[in-house]
PDB file of C-alpha atoms in Angstrom:
ATOM      1  CA  MET A1058     116.316  76.181 -44.250  1.00  0.00           C
ATOM      2  CA  ILE A1059     117.107  75.693 -40.540  1.00  0.00           C
ATOM      3  CA  LEU A1060     114.834  73.946 -38.079  1.00  0.00           C
ATOM      4  CA  ASP A1061     115.402  74.134 -34.388  1.00  0.00           C
ATOM      5  CA  ARG A1062     114.230  71.353 -32.617  1.00  0.00           C
ATOM      6  CA  GLN A1063     113.239  73.772 -29.145  1.00  0.00           C
ATOM      7  CA  ASN A1064     113.984  77.062 -28.881  1.00  0.00           C
ATOM      8  CA  ARG A1065     116.891  79.407 -27.312  1.00  0.00           C
ATOM      9  CA  ILE A1066     117.963  78.142 -23.994  1.00  0.00           C
ATOM     10  CA  ASN A1067     115.615  80.020 -21.355  1.00  0.00           C
ATOM     11  CA  SER A1068     118.076  80.480 -18.144  1.00  0.00           C
ATOM     12  CA  ALA A1069     115.335  80.369 -15.829  1.00  0.00           C
ATOM     13  CA  GLU A1070     113.439  77.444 -17.437  1.00  0.00           C
ATOM     14  CA  LEU A1071     117.002  75.603 -17.220  1.00  0.00           C
ATOM     15  CA  ARG A1072     117.731  76.315 -13.539  1.00  0.00           C
ATOM     16  CA  ALA A1073     113.877  75.657 -12.518  1.00  0.00           C
ATOM     17  CA  ARG A1074     114.813  72.507 -14.341  1.00  0.00           C
ATOM     18  CA  LEU A1075     118.566  71.835 -12.886  1.00  0.00           C
ATOM     19  CA  GLY A1076     117.178  72.683  -9.154  1.00  0.00           C
ATOM     20  CA  LYS A1077     114.537  69.317  -9.156  1.00  0.00           C
ATOM     21  CA  ILE A1078     117.686  67.112  -9.762  1.00  0.00           C
ATOM     22  CA  SER A1079     119.980  68.913  -8.097  1.00  0.00           C
ATOM     23  CA  GLY A1080     121.000  66.249  -5.900  1.00  0.00           C
ATOM     24  CA  GLN A1081     122.233  64.136  -8.909  1.00  0.00           C
ATOM     25  CA  LEU A1082     124.573  66.520  -9.447  1.00  0.00           C
ATOM     26  CA  GLU A1083     128.177  66.017  -8.079  1.00  0.00           C
ATOM     27  CA  ASP A1084     131.297  68.654  -7.564  1.00  0.00           C
ATOM     28  CA  ASP A1085     134.231  68.907  -9.299  1.00  0.00           C
ATOM     29  CA  ASP A1086     135.703  70.719  -6.344  1.00  0.00           C
ATOM     30  CA  PRO A1087     134.232  72.357  -3.301  1.00  0.00           C
ATOM     31  CA  SER A1088     131.792  74.858  -5.126  1.00  0.00           C
ATOM     32  CA  SER A1089     128.304  75.207  -3.783  1.00  0.00           C
ATOM     33  CA  PRO A1090     125.426  72.589  -5.811  1.00  0.00           C
ATOM     34  CA  MET A1091     124.728  76.305  -6.428  1.00  0.00           C
ATOM     35  CA  GLY A1092     127.623  76.808  -8.288  1.00  0.00           C
ATOM     36  CA  GLN A1093     127.535  74.075  -9.931  1.00  0.00           C
ATOM     37  CA  MET A1094     123.915  74.846 -11.394  1.00  0.00           C
ATOM     38  CA  SER A1095     125.358  78.282 -12.928  1.00  0.00           C
ATOM     39  CA  GLU A1096     128.925  76.472 -14.409  1.00  0.00           C
ATOM     40  CA  PHE A1097     125.467  74.183 -16.064  1.00  0.00           C
ATOM     41  CA  ILE A1098     123.448  77.149 -17.371  1.00  0.00           C
ATOM     42  CA  ASN A1099     127.141  78.244 -18.521  1.00  0.00           C
ATOM     43  CA  GLN A1100     128.409  75.836 -20.082  1.00  0.00           C
ATOM     44  CA  MET A1101     125.444  75.117 -22.295  1.00  0.00           C
ATOM     45  CA  GLN A1102     125.232  78.052 -23.414  1.00  0.00           C
ATOM     46  CA  VAL A1103     128.637  77.964 -25.193  1.00  0.00           C
ATOM     47  CA  TYR A1104     127.506  74.706 -26.936  1.00  0.00           C
ATOM     48  CA  GLU A1105     124.569  76.459 -27.716  1.00  0.00           C
ATOM     49  CA  GLY A1106     126.997  79.549 -29.146  1.00  0.00           C
ATOM     50  CA  ALA A1107     129.191  77.014 -30.467  1.00  0.00           C
ATOM     51  CA  MET A1108     125.842  75.580 -32.634  1.00  0.00           C
ATOM     52  CA  TYR A1109     124.683  78.678 -34.114  1.00  0.00           C
ATOM     53  CA  GLU A1110     128.895  79.394 -35.108  1.00  0.00           C
ATOM     54  CA  LEU A1111     129.130  76.329 -36.767  1.00  0.00           C
ATOM     55  CA  SER A1112     125.516  76.550 -38.775  1.00  0.00           C
ATOM     56  CA  THR A1113     125.878  80.196 -40.054  1.00  0.00           C
ATOM     57  CA  LYS A1114     129.230  78.930 -41.469  1.00  0.00           C
ATOM     58  CA  LEU A1115     127.218  76.178 -42.983  1.00  0.00           C
ATOM     59  CA  GLU A1116     124.867  79.061 -44.461  1.00  0.00           C
ATOM     60  CA  ILE A1117     127.574  80.581 -46.063  1.00  0.00           C
ATOM     61  CA  LEU A1118     129.329  78.091 -47.500  1.00  0.00           C
ATOM     62  CA  ASP A1119     125.910  76.781 -49.215  1.00  0.00           C
ATOM     63  CA  SER A1120     125.519  80.639 -50.510  1.00  0.00           C
ATOM     64  CA  GLU A1121     128.792  80.757 -51.896  1.00  0.00           C
ATOM     65  CA  PHE A1122     128.024  77.082 -53.934  1.00  0.00           C
ATOM     66  CA  GLN A1123     125.206  79.114 -55.210  1.00  0.00           C
ATOM     67  CA  VAL A1124     126.950  81.827 -56.503  1.00  0.00           C
ATOM     68  CA  ARG A1125     130.487  79.727 -58.048  1.00  0.00           C
ATOM     69  CA  PHE A1126     128.132  77.002 -59.201  1.00  0.00           C
ATOM     70  CA  SER A1127     123.857  77.888 -58.793  1.00  0.00           C
ATOM     71  CA  HIS A1128     123.733  75.064 -57.123  1.00  0.00           C
ATOM     72  CA  ASN A1129     122.685  74.994 -53.474  1.00  0.00           C
ATOM     73  CA  PRO A1130     124.212  71.693 -51.408  1.00  0.00           C
ATOM     74  CA  ILE A1131     122.766  72.198 -48.357  1.00  0.00           C
ATOM     75  CA  HIS A1132     118.707  71.305 -48.605  1.00  0.00           C
ATOM     76  CA  HIS A1133     117.648  72.137 -44.998  1.00  0.00           C
ATOM     77  CA  MET A1134     119.658  72.092 -41.609  1.00  0.00           C
ATOM     78  CA  GLU A1135     118.302  70.947 -38.097  1.00  0.00           C
ATOM     79  CA  ARG A1136     119.967  72.057 -34.662  1.00  0.00           C
ATOM     80  CA  ARG A1137     119.340  70.502 -31.578  1.00  0.00           C
ATOM     81  CA  LEU A1138     121.149  70.724 -27.741  1.00  0.00           C
ATOM     82  CA  LYS A1139     120.432  67.374 -25.500  1.00  0.00           C
ATOM     83  CA  SER A1140     118.190  68.244 -22.962  1.00  0.00           C
ATOM     84  CA  VAL A1141     119.302  68.354 -19.155  1.00  0.00           C
ATOM     85  CA  ASP A1142     117.684  63.990 -19.100  1.00  0.00           C
ATOM     86  CA  SER A1143     119.536  62.915 -21.784  1.00  0.00           C
ATOM     87  CA  ILE A1144     123.049  64.061 -20.603  1.00  0.00           C
ATOM     88  CA  LEU A1145     122.748  62.453 -16.778  1.00  0.00           C
ATOM     89  CA  GLU A1146     121.175  59.420 -18.596  1.00  0.00           C
ATOM     90  CA  LYS A1147     123.801  58.987 -20.757  1.00  0.00           C
ATOM     91  CA  LEU A1148     126.800  59.637 -18.190  1.00  0.00           C
ATOM     92  CA  GLN A1149     124.824  57.511 -16.008  1.00  0.00           C
ATOM     93  CA  ARG A1150     125.333  54.428 -18.404  1.00  0.00           C
ATOM     94  CA  ARG A1151     128.484  55.325 -19.514  1.00  0.00           C
ATOM     95  CA  GLY A1152     129.163  54.818 -15.468  1.00  0.00           C
ATOM     96  CA  LEU A1153     130.639  58.528 -15.534  1.00  0.00           C
ATOM     97  CA  PRO A1154     130.807  61.002 -12.673  1.00  0.00           C
ATOM     98  CA  VAL A1155     128.054  63.774 -13.365  1.00  0.00           C
ATOM     99  CA  THR A1156     130.061  66.563 -13.443  1.00  0.00           C
ATOM    100  CA  ILE A1157     130.935  69.600 -15.591  1.00  0.00           C
ATOM    101  CA  ASN A1158     134.234  68.434 -16.035  1.00  0.00           C
ATOM    102  CA  SER A1159     132.635  65.099 -16.770  1.00  0.00           C
ATOM    103  CA  ILE A1160     130.105  66.259 -19.590  1.00  0.00           C
ATOM    104  CA  ARG A1161     132.893  68.754 -21.158  1.00  0.00           C
ATOM    105  CA  ASP A1162     135.775  65.924 -21.424  1.00  0.00           C
ATOM    106  CA  ASN A1163     133.472  62.791 -22.523  1.00  0.00           C
ATOM    107  CA  LEU A1164     130.185  64.226 -24.027  1.00  0.00           C
ATOM    108  CA  PHE A1165     131.054  65.699 -28.319  1.00  0.00           C
ATOM    109  CA  ASP A1166     127.108  65.003 -29.092  1.00  0.00           C
ATOM    110  CA  ILE A1167     125.353  68.003 -26.404  1.00  0.00           C
ATOM    111  CA  ALA A1168     125.179  70.708 -29.402  1.00  0.00           C
ATOM    112  CA  GLY A1169     123.905  68.636 -32.831  1.00  0.00           C
ATOM    113  CA  ILE A1170     123.358  70.101 -36.414  1.00  0.00           C
ATOM    114  CA  ARG A1171     121.727  67.178 -38.831  1.00  0.00           C
ATOM    115  CA  VAL A1172     122.743  68.894 -42.709  1.00  0.00           C
ATOM    116  CA  ILE A1173     120.582  67.596 -45.142  1.00  0.00           C
ATOM    117  CA  CYS A1174     121.883  67.150 -48.854  1.00  0.00           C
ATOM    118  CA  ASN A1175     120.788  66.682 -52.154  1.00  0.00           C
ATOM    119  CA  TYR A1176     123.535  64.607 -53.468  1.00  0.00           C
ATOM    120  CA  ARG A1177     126.099  62.732 -51.966  1.00  0.00           C
ATOM    121  CA  ASP A1178     128.833  64.691 -53.641  1.00  0.00           C
ATOM    122  CA  ASP A1179     127.049  67.307 -51.562  1.00  0.00           C
ATOM    123  CA  VAL A1180     127.780  65.542 -48.065  1.00  0.00           C
ATOM    124  CA  TYR A1181     131.870  65.429 -48.743  1.00  0.00           C
ATOM    125  CA  SER A1182     131.864  68.923 -50.897  1.00  0.00           C
ATOM    126  CA  VAL A1183     130.404  70.606 -47.204  1.00  0.00           C
ATOM    127  CA  SER A1184     132.038  68.322 -45.073  1.00  0.00           C
ATOM    128  CA  ASN A1185     135.507  68.737 -46.723  1.00  0.00           C
ATOM    129  CA  TYR A1186     135.028  73.094 -47.022  1.00  0.00           C
ATOM    130  CA  LEU A1187     133.987  73.370 -43.384  1.00  0.00           C
ATOM    131  CA  SER A1188     137.178  71.180 -42.619  1.00  0.00           C
ATOM    132  CA  THR A1189     139.623  73.341 -44.053  1.00  0.00           C
ATOM    133  CA  GLN A1190     138.765  76.653 -42.487  1.00  0.00           C
ATOM    134  CA  SER A1191     141.265  77.673 -40.639  1.00  0.00           C
ATOM    135  CA  ASP A1192     139.510  77.844 -36.957  1.00  0.00           C
ATOM    136  CA  ILE A1193     138.012  74.513 -37.151  1.00  0.00           C
ATOM    137  CA  GLN A1194     139.240  71.627 -35.325  1.00  0.00           C
ATOM    138  CA  VAL A1195     138.257  68.277 -36.709  1.00  0.00           C
ATOM    139  CA  LEU A1196     137.994  65.409 -33.356  1.00  0.00           C
ATOM    140  CA  GLN A1197     136.440  62.729 -35.032  1.00  0.00           C
ATOM    141  CA  VAL A1198     135.057  61.294 -38.274  1.00  0.00           C
ATOM    142  CA  LYS A1199     132.673  58.356 -38.786  1.00  0.00           C
ATOM    143  CA  ASP A1200     131.883  57.310 -42.441  1.00  0.00           C
ATOM    144  CA  TYR A1201     128.299  55.171 -42.180  1.00  0.00           C
ATOM    145  CA  ILE A1202     128.381  56.225 -46.035  1.00  0.00           C
ATOM    146  CA  LYS A1203     131.179  54.271 -47.440  1.00  0.00           C
ATOM    147  CA  ASN A1204     130.787  51.776 -44.300  1.00  0.00           C
ATOM    148  CA  PRO A1205     127.046  51.260 -43.604  1.00  0.00           C
ATOM    149  CA  LYS A1206     125.736  49.955 -40.636  1.00  0.00           C
ATOM    150  CA  GLN A1207     124.393  46.407 -40.489  1.00  0.00           C
ATOM    151  CA  ASN A1208     120.647  48.175 -40.669  1.00  0.00           C
ATOM    152  CA  GLY A1209     121.476  49.935 -43.797  1.00  0.00           C
ATOM    153  CA  TYR A1210     121.818  53.260 -42.087  1.00  0.00           C
ATOM    154  CA  ARG A1211     123.896  55.200 -43.889  1.00  0.00           C
ATOM    155  CA  SER A1212     125.167  59.035 -42.881  1.00  0.00           C
ATOM    156  CA  LEU A1213     128.514  60.690 -42.363  1.00  0.00           C
ATOM    157  CA  HIS A1214     129.260  62.080 -38.728  1.00  0.00           C
ATOM    158  CA  VAL A1215     131.866  64.598 -38.219  1.00  0.00           C
ATOM    159  CA  ILE A1216     132.273  66.185 -34.572  1.00  0.00           C
ATOM    160  CA  TYR A1217     133.991  69.987 -35.223  1.00  0.00           C
ATOM    161  CA  ALA A1218     135.166  72.042 -32.372  1.00  0.00           C
ATOM    162  CA  VAL A1219     134.149  75.710 -33.053  1.00  0.00           C
ATOM    163  CA  PRO A1220     136.055  78.507 -31.177  1.00  0.00           C
ATOM    164  CA  VAL A1221     132.934  80.758 -29.454  1.00  0.00           C
ATOM    165  CA  PHE A1222     134.458  83.793 -27.851  1.00  0.00           C
ATOM    166  CA  LEU A1223     133.927  84.921 -24.241  1.00  0.00           C
ATOM    167  CA  SER A1224     135.321  87.456 -21.579  1.00  0.00           C
ATOM    168  CA  SER A1225     137.830  84.754 -20.997  1.00  0.00           C
ATOM    169  CA  GLY A1226     138.823  84.325 -24.477  1.00  0.00           C
ATOM    170  CA  ALA A1227     137.949  81.338 -27.138  1.00  0.00           C
ATOM    171  CA  HIS A1228     136.720  78.670 -26.223  1.00  0.00           C
ATOM    172  CA  TYR A1229     137.147  75.710 -28.744  1.00  0.00           C
ATOM    173  CA  THR A1230     133.640  73.167 -28.262  1.00  0.00           C
ATOM    174  CA  PRO A1231     132.788  70.145 -30.134  1.00  0.00           C
ATOM    175  CA  VAL A1232     129.250  70.130 -32.114  1.00  0.00           C
ATOM    176  CA  GLU A1233     128.622  67.238 -33.538  1.00  0.00           C
ATOM    177  CA  VAL A1234     126.997  67.295 -37.796  1.00  0.00           C
ATOM    178  CA  GLN A1235     124.994  64.415 -39.107  1.00  0.00           C
ATOM    179  CA  PHE A1236     125.185  64.911 -42.552  1.00  0.00           C
ATOM    180  CA  ARG A1237     123.681  62.738 -45.049  1.00  0.00           C
ATOM    181  CA  THR A1238     121.572  63.158 -48.263  1.00  0.00           C
ATOM    182  CA  ILE A1239     117.284  63.692 -48.430  1.00  0.00           C
ATOM    183  CA  ALA A1240     117.316  59.696 -49.165  1.00  0.00           C
ATOM    184  CA  MET A1241     119.420  58.620 -46.308  1.00  0.00           C
ATOM    185  CA  ASP A1242     116.949  61.592 -43.889  1.00  0.00           C
ATOM    186  CA  TYR A1243     114.113  59.586 -45.736  1.00  0.00           C
ATOM    187  CA  TRP A1244     115.103  56.219 -44.930  1.00  0.00           C
ATOM    188  CA  ALA A1245     116.977  56.987 -41.226  1.00  0.00           C
ATOM    189  CA  SER A1246     113.487  58.859 -39.683  1.00  0.00           C
ATOM    190  CA  LEU A1247     111.357  55.423 -40.766  1.00  0.00           C
ATOM    191  CA  GLU A1248     113.858  53.495 -39.362  1.00  0.00           C
ATOM    192  CA  HIS A1249     114.317  55.511 -36.210  1.00  0.00           C
ATOM    193  CA  ALA A1250     110.433  54.997 -35.487  1.00  0.00           C
ATOM    194  CA  LEU A1251     110.879  51.148 -36.155  1.00  0.00           C
ATOM    195  CA  ARG A1252     113.308  51.143 -33.600  1.00  0.00           C
ATOM    196  CA  TYR A1253     111.180  53.208 -30.650  1.00  0.00           C
ATOM    197  CA  LYS A1254     107.849  51.150 -31.509  1.00  0.00           C
ATOM    198  CA  ALA A1255     108.234  49.381 -27.962  1.00  0.00           C
ATOM    199  CA  ASP A1256     104.797  47.666 -28.732  1.00  0.00           C
ATOM    200  CA  LEU A1257     105.289  45.800 -31.956  1.00  0.00           C
ATOM    201  CA  PRO A1258     105.633  41.784 -31.702  1.00  0.00           C
ATOM    202  CA  ASP A1259     109.254  40.676 -32.627  1.00  0.00           C
ATOM    203  CA  THR A1260     108.074  38.854 -35.818  1.00  0.00           C
ATOM    204  CA  LYS A1261     106.425  42.457 -37.151  1.00  0.00           C
ATOM    205  CA  TYR A1262     109.824  44.161 -36.575  1.00  0.00           C
ATOM    206  CA  THR A1263     112.075  41.341 -37.804  1.00  0.00           C
ATOM    207  CA  GLU A1264     110.351  41.383 -40.714  1.00  0.00           C
ATOM    208  CA  HIS A1265     110.144  45.519 -40.937  1.00  0.00           C
ATOM    209  CA  ALA A1266     114.142  45.610 -40.374  1.00  0.00           C
ATOM    210  CA  GLN A1267     114.543  43.344 -42.883  1.00  0.00           C
ATOM    211  CA  THR A1268     112.502  45.598 -45.324  1.00  0.00           C
ATOM    212  CA  LEU A1269     114.216  48.474 -44.637  1.00  0.00           C
ATOM    213  CA  LEU A1270     117.660  46.798 -45.064  1.00  0.00           C
ATOM    214  CA  ASP A1271     116.358  46.135 -48.337  1.00  0.00           C
ATOM    215  CA  CYS A1272     114.936  49.423 -48.833  1.00  0.00           C
ATOM    216  CA  ALA A1273     118.406  51.384 -47.914  1.00  0.00           C
ATOM    217  CA  ARG A1274     120.187  48.900 -51.032  1.00  0.00           C
ATOM    218  CA  SER A1275     117.718  50.145 -53.589  1.00  0.00           C
ATOM    219  CA  LEU A1276     117.913  54.008 -52.136  1.00  0.00           C
ATOM    220  CA  GLN A1277     122.031  53.244 -52.361  1.00  0.00           C
ATOM    221  CA  ASN A1278     121.653  52.808 -55.889  1.00  0.00           C
ATOM    222  CA  VAL A1279     118.775  54.849 -57.353  1.00  0.00           C
ATOM    223  CA  GLU A1280     121.651  57.904 -55.575  1.00  0.00           C
ATOM    224  CA  THR A1281     123.566  56.667 -57.354  1.00  0.00           C
ATOM    225  CA  GLN A1282     122.090  56.904 -60.693  1.00  0.00           C
ATOM    226  CA  MET A1283     120.730  59.984 -59.723  1.00  0.00           C
ATOM    227  CA  GLN A1284     124.585  61.478 -58.357  1.00  0.00           C
ATOM    228  CA  THR A1285     125.812  60.548 -62.007  1.00  0.00           C
ATOM    229  CA  ILE A1286     122.876  62.463 -63.840  1.00  0.00           C
ATOM    230  CA  HIS A1287     123.333  65.428 -61.351  1.00  0.00           C
ATOM    231  CA  ARG A1288     127.714  65.428 -62.122  1.00  0.00           C
ATOM    232  CA  ASP A1289     126.530  65.796 -66.160  1.00  0.00           C
ATOM    233  CA  ILE A1290     124.712  67.998 -65.831  1.00  0.00           C
ATOM    234  CA  ASN A1291     126.100  70.429 -63.007  1.00  0.00           C
ATOM    235  CA  GLY A1292     130.301  72.048 -62.738  1.00  0.00           C
ATOM    236  CA  ALA A1293     129.868  71.851 -58.616  1.00  0.00           C
ATOM    237  CA  PRO A1294     132.576  69.816 -57.075  1.00  0.00           C
ATOM    238  CA  GLN A1295     132.587  66.181 -56.849  1.00  0.00           C
ATOM    239  CA  VAL A1296     134.243  64.900 -53.815  1.00  0.00           C
ATOM    240  CA  VAL A1297     134.132  61.410 -52.568  1.00  0.00           C
ATOM    241  CA  GLU A1298     136.304  61.478 -49.264  1.00  0.00           C
ATOM    242  CA  ALA A1299     135.621  62.720 -45.937  1.00  0.00           C
ATOM    243  CA  PRO A1300     137.185  65.148 -44.195  1.00  0.00           C
ATOM    244  CA  HIS A1301     140.301  63.701 -41.878  1.00  0.00           C
ATOM    245  CA  GLU A1302     140.529  64.407 -38.425  1.00  0.00           C
ATOM    246  CA  HIS A1303     143.038  66.741 -37.022  1.00  0.00           C
ATOM    247  CA  VAL A1304     143.359  69.623 -34.190  1.00  0.00           C
ATOM    248  CA  SER A1305     144.961  72.635 -35.425  1.00  0.00           C
ATOM    249  CA  ARG A1306     143.994  75.989 -34.921  1.00  0.00           C
TER     250      ARG A1306
END
């Protein structure tokens, strides 16, 4: 199952939104603001195409696992494109120019997919099988499962580059994929809600943050035990390493 966090790009709506903030768009060259606006819309459609291309590959992998191992490693997927406001805010926060080239060169999470897997083995299996496909590049890997964040957050973040075929040829476009188990996602959703609860007293925030850290450790132990049972009763591949970064075509 795939959940989309927004509808497909509506060029008219996006153009209207950009028209309101066109003063923030800088020129990479002497082209007009309208030219910049059109280029931005075209680039967002490329990101959307890359996101859909990669999610299709993931669906095919999931179906193959079902045929070969009678097991679906992917519970569900969520797709999203960063909003215009989020893109501008990130560029400005990092002190980067607000240009199309700056977006292409510095932001690799505009297109994003969250892949919720059933078990930790599934996280590593799916991410590795995807990385070995001949038209896929692995640009960056951050394994927060093997090395959790201090707050207890666990997930595998991989930035893939996937070709989007236009009239001008193949355009390799980055898509950030977050792989996590159901338990990791359940925990991360609550931690996210806590982090952005602005009106919570500091003492309560600290108390809940510590409780969530304890829960993260408990969930990790439970997942390890359930993973062992799953390995004993199913013949699906056992992969325990994240993909390696590489760029190949």
